[in-house]
Amino acid sequence: MASKAVPFYQRRHKHYDQDYRSTQTKYLIHEYSASSSRASSSKSRTSQSNVSAQALGSESIKVGPHSKRLRSTADEEIVEYAVPLFRTRSVAEQDEYKRRVVHFGNELSSLESEVHSAWEATRRQVDKLAIQRVVEEKMAFERHVREECMIRAPEFLVRLRTHTVWEKSPVKLFCTVEGYPNPIVKWFKDNVIIDTASEPGRYRIDSKYGVHSLEIHRCEVRDTAQYTAVATNVHGQTSTNASVIVKRYRGEEEPYHSVLLPMQIPMLPEITYTKIDIMFLEKFEVTFGTEGETLTLVCKMMIVPDMANLQPEAQWYRDDVRIKESKWAEMKFGAGVARLTLTHLNKDDEGLYTLRMVTKGGSSQHCAYIFVRDGESTVAGAPGAPMSIKIHDANKDYAIVSWKPPNITSESPVTGYFLDRCEVGTENWIQCNDSPIKICKYPVHGLFEGRSYMYRVRAVNNKGISRPSRVSEAVAALDPADLARLQVIHLERGKQIVICQDELEGDVKIPGPPTNVHASETSKIYVVLSWEPPAPRGRESLMYYIEKSMVGSGTWQRVNTQIPVRSPRYAVFDLAEGKQYLFRVLAVNKFGTSDASEPTAPIQVHELYGIPSAPGRILATRNTKTSVVVQWDPPKQAGGLIGYYIDSSIVGSKQWKTCNNKPVKHTRFVVHGLTTGEKYIFRVKAVNDVGFSEESQESSPINVHAALTSPSPPYGITLLACDGHSMTLGWKHPRYSGGSKITAYYIDQRDVADLHWKETNVPPIKERIYKVENLKEGSFYEFRIQAANLAGVGLPSDASDHFKCETWVMPEPGPSYDMTFCEVRNTSLVIQWRAPIYTGSSAVTGYHVDICEMGSEEWKTVNEKTINHRYLKVSDLEEAKSYVFRVRAVNAAGVGKPSDVSEPVFVQARPETLEIASGVDEEGNIYMSYKCNEMTDISQFVWCKSYEEITEFDRVSIETEGDHSKIVFKNPDKEDLGTYSVSVTDTEGVSASYVLEDKELEKLMALSHEIRNPMIPLKTELSYEIFERGQVRFWLQAEKLSSAVNYRFIVNDQEVTNSETHKIKCDSSTGIIEMVMDKFTAHSEGTYTVQMQDGKAKNQSSLVLIGDVFKAALEEAEFQRKEYLRKQGPHFLEYLYWHVEEDCTVMLICKVANVKKETVFHWYKDEVEIIPEEPDNVMSGICKLPIPQFSKKDQGVFKATLTDDRGQDVSLFEVAGKVFDDIINGISRIAGSSASELKIQCTPEGIRLQCHMKYYTEEMRTVWSHKDTKISSSEKMRIGGTSEQIWLQICEPTDKDKGKYTIEILDAKQSYHRTIDLSGQAYTDAYAEFQRLKQAAFAEKNRGKVIGGLPDVVTIMENKTLSLTCTVFGDPTPEVVWYANEKEIELGDHFKVTLEQGKYASLTINGVSTEDSGKYGINVRNKYGGETVNVTVSVYKYGDDLPAPKLGQMPKPAPPPVQKPAAKQPQPPKTGRQTRK
């Protein structure tokens, strides 16, 4: 693929690729290219116009309907002319000038007339052809509709066209789409949907009658992009795209030339722009990121002068390529801060980033490298993602995609790649290749013409597939050959008509054969064929058939049997390796197939180049303290080289790490992110699209330190004193020493009136202060200084200010100098300076320090009172801000001249800032230590006290080794109190301080004394513990003991030795010394001491067992002895305890041990044996006694006993007091959690609220509330319950009793609430039910009934008198009726009935006989009801056996009597009361 030089006007617009441009863009490109070489006079332009007009008039051409559009180009011919010198014209010259102007105007008028005539003739011809073409297209369209009337998918009739416009001018994109149902069209800008609401008024989207438009008002450069219209309906989707190029006015691209001005007008003088100084205050450094993260690069700067209407332009570059704002990169600039945000890091983003601040007068820039590591892989061991996806040779249905491979260090080698494509506007990714392709290039077929596609690549190894690469830019499938088939007719005023060459070919039906068939690219797996389209080709769309033939076979075989080829490119796969093939191409349209093209020369699949050879000699050199420069020789075989990958490894680690994740093209690379002081080796491998080379040889090991160079220039030259013939100068140390100690300074001087510098000193100057002699009083001088080190003399500094040589006679002191800063933290810093050389009329008594925030002109004094030392800690500063300082010395005459303003200091602590640590070493020496991680070969630690360097070592000594340094106090006392500081030279301000105070020194001295007078440290002092047999163990534990330790036990001032009664031993591995006393008795009271010595270290520990402490120990020992004896027989492993089951049964439980089958277990309560329903099985180890429905009656002392032939054990448990309350609380917890909701139950007495639960007893704590007011039991509100429920009886309820009722059940920790609302309909229904039950109860109470007196069976002898008497009750008094065998008794002499006092009823049977045997009954009744009671009467004869008695029945209530008409009853005898009323 041939590469083309890209002109400047194309570099600002990245389009599909460098081979394709739209119709308009290509024509504009030709015009721009030709404009630079076109220079002709007005006459020549006139003659050319005449020739063009004659050609148009004489030749019959066909113009398409789109030719009616007139386009105006922004570029006119540039006429070259000489610029004369500016001078004053004479009168004659002025007249000649006016005459030429008039003559030029006449010629211009004639030219316009001729051009207008030519334009009119052309327009008439074009209109005629257009009408004819419209008729033909309409007829063709009708045929198309009839033939393809069923096609419903969207189709663009008029596609988008590319536009190039000037900045701040509008542009409108049009397209026409058809389909059914009507397609929905969405607009995209660089694959991002356009939201008109995001920038109101900027975009306007319109749609009328299938014509869709997008209008952009006042275009800006950022509107340069690819715009896509995506049409969608239910049958499919299609898209069209075009580019908009927005050009900004520049001198060489002037859009307009005035034709009324003469060509020899003098040019204006060149504009001199105001100089804008830009100083970067905060810069972005070398940065490491990871794929997927968001990274922001920030540069803070000071702009002088800072004018709102004249701001510099911030331009960002990656590897010298300008970065455009996109979804991957966001750029902001304002308030002196430039930001570049990389929203989603990818390895494509790795490179050298440069910020250029461009002004009219020049530019300032800063650059740093950004590294992007591979993101975490979704599959362990999978390779990193490929990168840099590029599209080449895009055509109608074909494109070649290339990419760069990922670096491999510890992962398995890449075995191939998968290529995916996705149509713009969709999210459907389609894999292009079925099997992994081994090279980094692949031709893609099967694209749809006019659609745009994006691509991505995934790498494969034996572990899995990598994450996909970043998607490529969208590329349209269009034929670039169509661009060359356009012709342009120029009209007046820059207008033009574009005509397609197809319109001029006449009525060509069958196309001609393709030409120039050749292999444009070959590889081991495919051959790319290219050819020229046929000429003439005809107006119809073309397809191509490709045929192949093996050399010598004589037969041709169709290659593309399934895929129609519309592009003059095609990749042929599946060719036999080592065989030669011939190829030919046939063109096809709807009229037929062309003749075959000429066969190609024999073609064989082969690689143009293979894997590159390994790079040559590799050399690593020092660069900075964290970077190394690696250089290498290029490989001898470097065909198709993409770049190089560099790996690094710490010597001895054998672990290689990637230095760059994106191939670099140069043979020199700076490796960053290394550890200072470590030793590294490096290797390099080359990569092309075929694969990786072998690794180069490893470099020689190199320590990472800064490279040795000459120092940077000194700065801050200050005049410190002047006596009229000499000046004393001071200056600051170079910011960069060059990796070597500064050994000398050299000063140059010159008189301001002289242009030549001359040396001031020949011998080198060691200090940063120097007195320049032999000066002329009253003259002005300027100076410059150079620093020298081992590498040589550095560059000279900038010239100083002009210093006047005159005697200083002021009484105030001169300026302080050599201002330095250390201990810069987030809110504070320390400033130091040197005393002024010129002290004035008296000695300096103090200093003032002034501060000013950058960007402000307001100076503030830090210390209102003068300080007499030359350092000051400035606190309460704002983090991440910059400040400048100055110092003013004070003497008796007043405040002196301020020092020079310091350089800006950025207040922020450096990452991983370390501080001074204090401590005591193993020998007992008190020290302060400091570690520096940024040491160089020449770095030195400088220790100071009160910020004065320590030069006398009678009280301290300084020890330095590597990156550690410490100051050791020889005989520390209060004289050593104060502020100690340390700074490290040749670093970026590494420093720290430590204030040694009195308390801290005392603590350190105490620790020092302990170390110098060692004691055996104890983990545990002497203590005791009691064993199960009553033995007592005295023991202590030391931190560490050697096997040579000496120890002894002393009891009451007498040493105890090891014996049977006192067993003493020591375990040096654990540091435990112990003594076990077999018998601990009342005589054992006293003091116990252990003394020990291990080498020089000694210690002792004592334990006093006297009084109550001893009694407690003795009691515990006795108890343990008894416990031991108890456990020899059956015993309780756990004594009695209680537990509440889920059914609220209380269980008394104990655990037993050492039992056997003969062991007997008994339960007792208050010494009365309890025999449970189920005997306990002691062999199970657990015995339980259930107590159901636990209440007060269960209080008492429970006892459990275990007995067998080995002994007896007893467990007592008293259920009373707190234990009883705890059990009740346990029952309350289970019962409360099981309580049901409150329910309403009505009774004759009132309304009852009841709650069911698993168990209830009156000992449970319950609270009833009405309307949140506690209720107590009373006659009105009665509280009660049963074993399964609790209730509240509301007697005789009234409206006052309405409301919310709550029952609260409490246990020891929480409460359980149940609530019911007794109001509204609930109360109404309950009250009605209560009234009904009340009436029923009243009726039951007052109905007629027999309340006693009658037997069930009566046995009587014949001829006796039987009297049946009973008591009746009823209110009102009931009626009484007697029955015999269920028939009412007729009263007479035989049967008599009486009712006395309304309650005593009797039946008398005189002279009973056997006929009187039977069932007799009494019916008692009133208006509330009644009942019947029966009596069986058995009459027997004299001499017969008495009949057996029969049980009687309860009286049966009778319903209330039914009101019937009263019947006449026989009147009873007048003896006694009447039985009826």
mmCIF file of C-alpha atoms in Angstrom, residues 737 959-960 977 999 1084 1100 1208 1398:
data_model
loop_
_atom_site.group_PDB
_atom_site.id
_atom_site.type_symbol
_atom_site.label_atom_id
_atom_site.label_comp_id
_atom_site.label_asym_id
_atom_site.label_seq_id
_atom_site.Cartn_x
_atom_site.Cartn_y
_atom_site.Cartn_z
ATOM 1 C CA SER A 737 24.408 20.152 41.255
ATOM 2 C CA GLU A 959 27.403 8.405 62.528
ATOM 3 C CA THR A 960 26.374 7.973 58.871
ATOM 4 C CA LEU A 977 17.551 20.230 75.029
ATOM 5 C CA LYS A 999 10.100 15.011 79.545
ATOM 6 C CA SER A 1084 2.300 -21.255 105.077
ATOM 7 C CA GLN A 1100 13.607 -10.467 91.829
ATOM 8 C CA GLN A 1208 -22.583 -39.717 98.143
ATOM 9 C CA GLY A 1398 -95.379 -19.730 97.311
#
